[in-house]
mmCIF file of N, CA and C in Angstrom:
data_model
loop_
_atom_site.group_PDB
_atom_site.id
_atom_site.type_symbol
_atom_site.label_atom_id
_atom_site.label_comp_id
_atom_site.label_asym_id
_atom_site.label_seq_id
_atom_site.Cartn_x
_atom_site.Cartn_y
_atom_site.Cartn_z
ATOM 1 N N PRO Z 28 0.822 -1.204 -0.003
ATOM 2 C CA PRO Z 28 0.003 0.003 -0.001
ATOM 3 C C PRO Z 28 0.862 1.273 0.000
ATOM 4 N N ASN Z 29 0.287 2.323 -0.474
ATOM 5 C CA ASN Z 29 0.983 3.617 -0.474
ATOM 6 C C ASN Z 29 1.169 4.100 0.940
ATOM 7 N N TYR Z 30 2.285 4.755 1.195
ATOM 8 C CA TYR Z 30 2.612 5.287 2.505
ATOM 9 C C TYR Z 30 2.949 6.766 2.337
ATOM 10 N N HIS Z 31 2.209 7.614 2.999
ATOM 11 C CA HIS Z 31 2.566 9.022 3.017
ATOM 12 C C HIS Z 31 1.991 9.667 4.266
ATOM 13 N N ARG Z 32 2.636 10.741 4.688
ATOM 14 C CA ARG Z 32 2.183 11.461 5.863
ATOM 15 C C ARG Z 32 2.660 12.897 5.779
ATOM 16 N N LEU Z 33 2.068 13.744 6.596
ATOM 17 C CA LEU Z 33 2.476 15.148 6.680
ATOM 18 C C LEU Z 33 2.853 15.427 8.122
ATOM 19 N N ASP Z 34 4.100 15.840 8.336
ATOM 20 C CA ASP Z 34 4.571 16.238 9.654
ATOM 21 C C ASP Z 34 4.734 17.760 9.653
ATOM 22 N N VAL Z 35 4.231 18.420 10.691
ATOM 23 C CA VAL Z 35 4.369 19.855 10.802
ATOM 24 C C VAL Z 35 4.919 20.211 12.170
ATOM 25 N N GLY Z 36 5.623 21.329 12.228
ATOM 26 C CA GLY Z 36 6.197 21.751 13.493
ATOM 27 C C GLY Z 36 6.553 23.208 13.471
ATOM 28 N N ALA Z 37 6.640 23.786 14.666
ATOM 29 C CA ALA Z 37 7.070 25.163 14.824
ATOM 30 C C ALA Z 37 7.979 25.256 16.036
ATOM 31 N N THR Z 38 8.984 26.096 15.931
ATOM 32 C CA THR Z 38 9.926 26.282 17.033
ATOM 33 C C THR Z 38 9.892 27.742 17.466
ATOM 34 N N LEU Z 39 9.756 27.940 18.771
ATOM 35 C CA LEU Z 39 9.801 29.292 19.352
ATOM 36 C C LEU Z 39 11.128 29.444 20.089
ATOM 37 N N GLN Z 40 11.913 30.408 19.657
ATOM 38 C CA GLN Z 40 13.209 30.652 20.284
ATOM 39 C C GLN Z 40 13.011 31.495 21.525
ATOM 40 N N GLY Z 41 13.632 31.087 22.613
ATOM 41 C CA GLY Z 41 13.616 31.873 23.836
ATOM 42 C C GLY Z 41 14.705 32.931 23.810
ATOM 43 N N LYS Z 42 14.773 33.669 24.900
ATOM 44 C CA LYS Z 42 15.786 34.733 24.989
ATOM 45 C C LYS Z 42 17.172 34.083 25.070
ATOM 46 N N LYS Z 43 18.047 34.494 24.148
ATOM 47 C CA LYS Z 43 19.394 33.948 24.107
ATOM 48 C C LYS Z 43 20.302 34.794 24.991
ATOM 49 N N THR Z 44 21.063 34.126 25.829
ATOM 50 C CA THR Z 44 22.059 34.829 26.650
ATOM 51 C C THR Z 44 23.440 34.338 26.250
ATOM 52 N N ALA Z 45 24.454 34.892 26.883
ATOM 53 C CA ALA Z 45 25.825 34.479 26.582
ATOM 54 C C ALA Z 45 26.107 33.036 26.935
ATOM 55 N N LYS Z 46 25.348 32.510 27.931
ATOM 56 C CA LYS Z 46 25.622 31.139 28.392
ATOM 57 C C LYS Z 46 24.542 30.131 28.034
ATOM 58 N N THR Z 47 23.337 30.577 27.704
ATOM 59 C CA THR Z 47 22.243 29.636 27.476
ATOM 60 C C THR Z 47 21.483 29.953 26.171
ATOM 61 N N ASP Z 48 20.835 28.933 25.676
ATOM 62 C CA ASP Z 48 19.970 29.046 24.496
ATOM 63 C C ASP Z 48 18.774 28.134 24.747
ATOM 64 N N ARG Z 49 17.561 28.665 24.656
ATOM 65 C CA ARG Z 49 16.354 27.893 24.963
ATOM 66 C C ARG Z 49 15.362 27.956 23.800
ATOM 67 N N SER Z 50 14.609 26.877 23.630
ATOM 68 C CA SER Z 50 13.549 26.887 22.606
ATOM 69 C C SER Z 50 12.479 25.835 22.941
ATOM 70 N N TRP Z 51 11.280 26.118 22.446
ATOM 71 C CA TRP Z 51 10.159 25.168 22.517
ATOM 72 C C TRP Z 51 9.824 24.763 21.102
ATOM 73 N N THR Z 52 9.577 23.464 20.909
ATOM 74 C CA THR Z 52 9.135 22.978 19.593
ATOM 75 C C THR Z 52 7.818 22.267 19.760
ATOM 76 N N PHE Z 53 6.832 22.640 18.954
ATOM 77 C CA PHE Z 53 5.522 22.022 18.931
ATOM 78 C C PHE Z 53 5.359 21.345 17.575
ATOM 79 N N SER Z 54 5.047 20.046 17.554
ATOM 80 C CA SER Z 54 4.959 19.347 16.273
ATOM 81 C C SER Z 54 3.831 18.324 16.272
ATOM 82 N N ILE Z 55 3.440 17.969 15.068
ATOM 83 C CA ILE Z 55 2.407 16.942 14.857
ATOM 84 C C ILE Z 55 2.934 15.972 13.793
ATOM 85 N N TYR Z 56 3.018 14.705 14.134
ATOM 86 C CA TYR Z 56 3.409 13.637 13.238
ATOM 87 C C TYR Z 56 2.163 13.054 12.592
ATOM 88 N N ASN Z 57 2.139 12.939 11.286
ATOM 89 C CA ASN Z 57 0.993 12.424 10.534
ATOM 90 C C ASN Z 57 -0.240 13.331 10.731
ATOM 91 N N ALA Z 58 -0.096 14.593 10.382
ATOM 92 C CA ALA Z 58 -1.096 15.621 10.671
ATOM 93 C C ALA Z 58 -2.477 15.308 10.096
ATOM 94 N N TYR Z 59 -2.561 14.666 8.952
ATOM 95 C CA TYR Z 59 -3.925 14.363 8.440
ATOM 96 C C TYR Z 59 -4.387 12.988 8.784
ATOM 97 N N SER Z 60 -3.774 12.361 9.779
ATOM 98 C CA SER Z 60 -4.263 11.148 10.435
ATOM 99 C C SER Z 60 -4.492 9.964 9.492
ATOM 100 N N ARG Z 61 -3.595 9.793 8.555
ATOM 101 C CA ARG Z 61 -3.719 8.668 7.603
ATOM 102 C C ARG Z 61 -3.318 7.370 8.305
ATOM 103 N N GLU Z 62 -4.040 6.297 8.028
ATOM 104 C CA GLU Z 62 -3.750 4.981 8.621
ATOM 105 C C GLU Z 62 -2.717 4.257 7.726
ATOM 106 N N ASN Z 63 -1.455 4.589 7.916
ATOM 107 C CA ASN Z 63 -0.384 3.945 7.151
ATOM 108 C C ASN Z 63 -0.081 2.566 7.709
ATOM 109 N N ALA Z 64 0.320 1.656 6.836
ATOM 110 C CA ALA Z 64 0.613 0.300 7.255
ATOM 111 C C ALA Z 64 1.967 0.249 7.979
ATOM 112 N N PHE Z 65 1.969 -0.360 9.170
ATOM 113 C CA PHE Z 65 3.210 -0.640 9.893
ATOM 114 C C PHE Z 65 3.694 -2.055 9.508
ATOM 115 N N ALA Z 66 2.725 -2.946 9.392
ATOM 116 C CA ALA Z 66 3.028 -4.330 8.997
ATOM 117 C C ALA Z 66 1.834 -4.916 8.260
ATOM 118 N N ILE Z 67 2.090 -5.866 7.431
ATOM 119 C CA ILE Z 67 1.021 -6.591 6.718
ATOM 120 C C ILE Z 67 1.246 -8.082 6.959
ATOM 121 N N ASN Z 68 0.221 -8.718 7.511
ATOM 122 C CA ASN Z 68 0.274 -10.156 7.776
ATOM 123 C C ASN Z 68 -0.751 -10.851 6.919
ATOM 124 N N PHE Z 69 -0.497 -12.103 6.609
ATOM 125 C CA PHE Z 69 -1.408 -12.859 5.770
ATOM 126 C C PHE Z 69 -2.075 -13.946 6.602
ATOM 127 N N GLN Z 70 -3.409 -13.995 6.498
ATOM 128 C CA GLN Z 70 -4.193 -14.977 7.248
ATOM 129 C C GLN Z 70 -4.985 -15.862 6.288
ATOM 130 N N GLU Z 71 -5.053 -17.109 6.656
ATOM 131 C CA GLU Z 71 -5.860 -18.042 5.876
ATOM 132 C C GLU Z 71 -7.309 -17.874 6.272
ATOM 133 N N ASP Z 72 -8.195 -17.884 5.297
ATOM 134 C CA ASP Z 72 -9.638 -17.772 5.562
ATOM 135 C C ASP Z 72 -10.087 -19.058 6.244
ATOM 136 N N PRO Z 73 -10.716 -18.985 7.433
ATOM 137 C CA PRO Z 73 -11.129 -20.199 8.160
ATOM 138 C C PRO Z 73 -12.196 -21.001 7.415
ATOM 139 N N ASN Z 74 -12.959 -20.353 6.534
ATOM 140 C CA ASN Z 74 -14.007 -21.047 5.796
ATOM 141 C C ASN Z 74 -13.527 -21.630 4.478
ATOM 142 N N ASN Z 75 -12.354 -21.158 3.989
ATOM 143 C CA ASN Z 75 -11.849 -21.610 2.708
ATOM 144 C C ASN Z 75 -10.325 -21.602 2.769
ATOM 145 N N ALA Z 76 -9.726 -22.787 2.882
ATOM 146 C CA ALA Z 76 -8.255 -22.916 3.044
ATOM 147 C C ALA Z 76 -7.499 -22.433 1.832
ATOM 148 N N ALA Z 77 -8.153 -22.323 0.671
ATOM 149 C CA ALA Z 77 -7.472 -21.883 -0.538
ATOM 150 C C ALA Z 77 -7.416 -20.364 -0.616
ATOM 151 N N LYS Z 78 -8.095 -19.679 0.315
ATOM 152 C CA LYS Z 78 -8.161 -18.221 0.263
ATOM 153 C C LYS Z 78 -7.277 -17.624 1.359
ATOM 154 N N THR Z 79 -6.501 -16.593 1.013
ATOM 155 C CA THR Z 79 -5.636 -15.900 1.963
ATOM 156 C C THR Z 79 -5.978 -14.411 1.948
ATOM 157 N N GLN Z 80 -5.980 -13.792 3.128
ATOM 158 C CA GLN Z 80 -6.283 -12.376 3.231
ATOM 159 C C GLN Z 80 -5.064 -11.633 3.758
ATOM 160 N N ALA Z 81 -4.841 -10.411 3.263
ATOM 161 C CA ALA Z 81 -3.816 -9.524 3.803
ATOM 162 C C ALA Z 81 -4.459 -8.653 4.866
ATOM 163 N N VAL Z 82 -3.860 -8.616 6.060
ATOM 164 C CA VAL Z 82 -4.369 -7.832 7.173
ATOM 165 C C VAL Z 82 -3.322 -6.761 7.513
ATOM 166 N N GLN Z 83 -3.749 -5.505 7.499
ATOM 167 C CA GLN Z 83 -2.845 -4.384 7.759
ATOM 168 C C GLN Z 83 -2.863 -4.016 9.246
ATOM 169 N N THR Z 84 -1.658 -3.791 9.813
ATOM 170 C CA THR Z 84 -1.532 -3.321 11.197
ATOM 171 C C THR Z 84 -1.082 -1.861 11.153
ATOM 172 N N THR Z 85 -1.800 -1.007 11.848
ATOM 173 C CA THR Z 85 -1.503 0.435 11.942
ATOM 174 C C THR Z 85 -1.136 0.764 13.365
ATOM 175 N N LEU Z 86 -0.065 1.532 13.578
ATOM 176 C CA LEU Z 86 0.321 1.888 14.939
ATOM 177 C C LEU Z 86 -0.374 3.136 15.439
ATOM 178 N N PHE Z 87 -0.030 4.294 14.896
ATOM 179 C CA PHE Z 87 -0.579 5.539 15.374
ATOM 180 C C PHE Z 87 -1.151 6.324 14.180
ATOM 181 N N LYS Z 88 -2.272 6.971 14.417
ATOM 182 C CA LYS Z 88 -2.824 7.841 13.383
ATOM 183 C C LYS Z 88 -2.156 9.217 13.432
ATOM 184 N N ILE Z 89 -2.202 9.852 14.594
ATOM 185 C CA ILE Z 89 -1.651 11.188 14.754
ATOM 186 C C ILE Z 89 -0.931 11.263 16.101
ATOM 187 N N VAL Z 90 0.224 11.914 16.124
ATOM 188 C CA VAL Z 90 1.012 11.991 17.353
ATOM 189 C C VAL Z 90 1.476 13.430 17.556
ATOM 190 N N PRO Z 91 0.942 14.108 18.590
ATOM 191 C CA PRO Z 91 1.440 15.454 18.902
ATOM 192 C C PRO Z 91 2.677 15.350 19.788
ATOM 193 N N ALA Z 92 3.540 16.375 19.703
ATOM 194 C CA ALA Z 92 4.753 16.362 20.521
ATOM 195 C C ALA Z 92 5.119 17.783 20.916
ATOM 196 N N ILE Z 93 5.646 17.917 22.131
ATOM 197 C CA ILE Z 93 6.182 19.178 22.641
ATOM 198 C C ILE Z 93 7.577 18.907 23.141
ATOM 199 N N THR Z 94 8.539 19.725 22.713
ATOM 200 C CA THR Z 94 9.932 19.551 23.094
ATOM 201 C C THR Z 94 10.464 20.863 23.648
ATOM 202 N N TYR Z 95 11.190 20.768 24.746
ATOM 203 C CA TYR Z 95 11.881 21.927 25.301
ATOM 204 C C TYR Z 95 13.375 21.670 25.199
ATOM 205 N N ASN Z 96 14.086 22.576 24.555
ATOM 206 C CA ASN Z 96 15.543 22.462 24.399
ATOM 207 C C ASN Z 96 16.238 23.531 25.239
ATOM 208 N N PHE Z 97 17.233 23.104 25.969
ATOM 209 C CA PHE Z 97 18.014 24.018 26.795
ATOM 210 C C PHE Z 97 19.475 23.690 26.567
ATOM 211 N N LYS Z 98 20.217 24.657 26.000
ATOM 212 C CA LYS Z 98 21.645 24.438 25.738
ATOM 213 C C LYS Z 98 22.465 25.388 26.588
ATOM 214 N N PHE Z 99 23.553 24.873 27.118
ATOM 215 C CA PHE Z 99 24.428 25.712 27.946
ATOM 216 C C PHE Z 99 25.878 25.417 27.639
#
């Protein structure tokens, strides 16, 4: 299957001093919540042994994240 996603993020820089640098990052992984395949397993149909089905496993639809960076 096709796999695609949109990740977006923004970083806010804090006040920079001679000794420190700070920032906040806000991001969203898979912003339009597409169900991408993580794995595909094949199962035999219990009613017909000659038939096999592909079953898709999806992990996460959308994942928000907040990061704080502090450098010294």
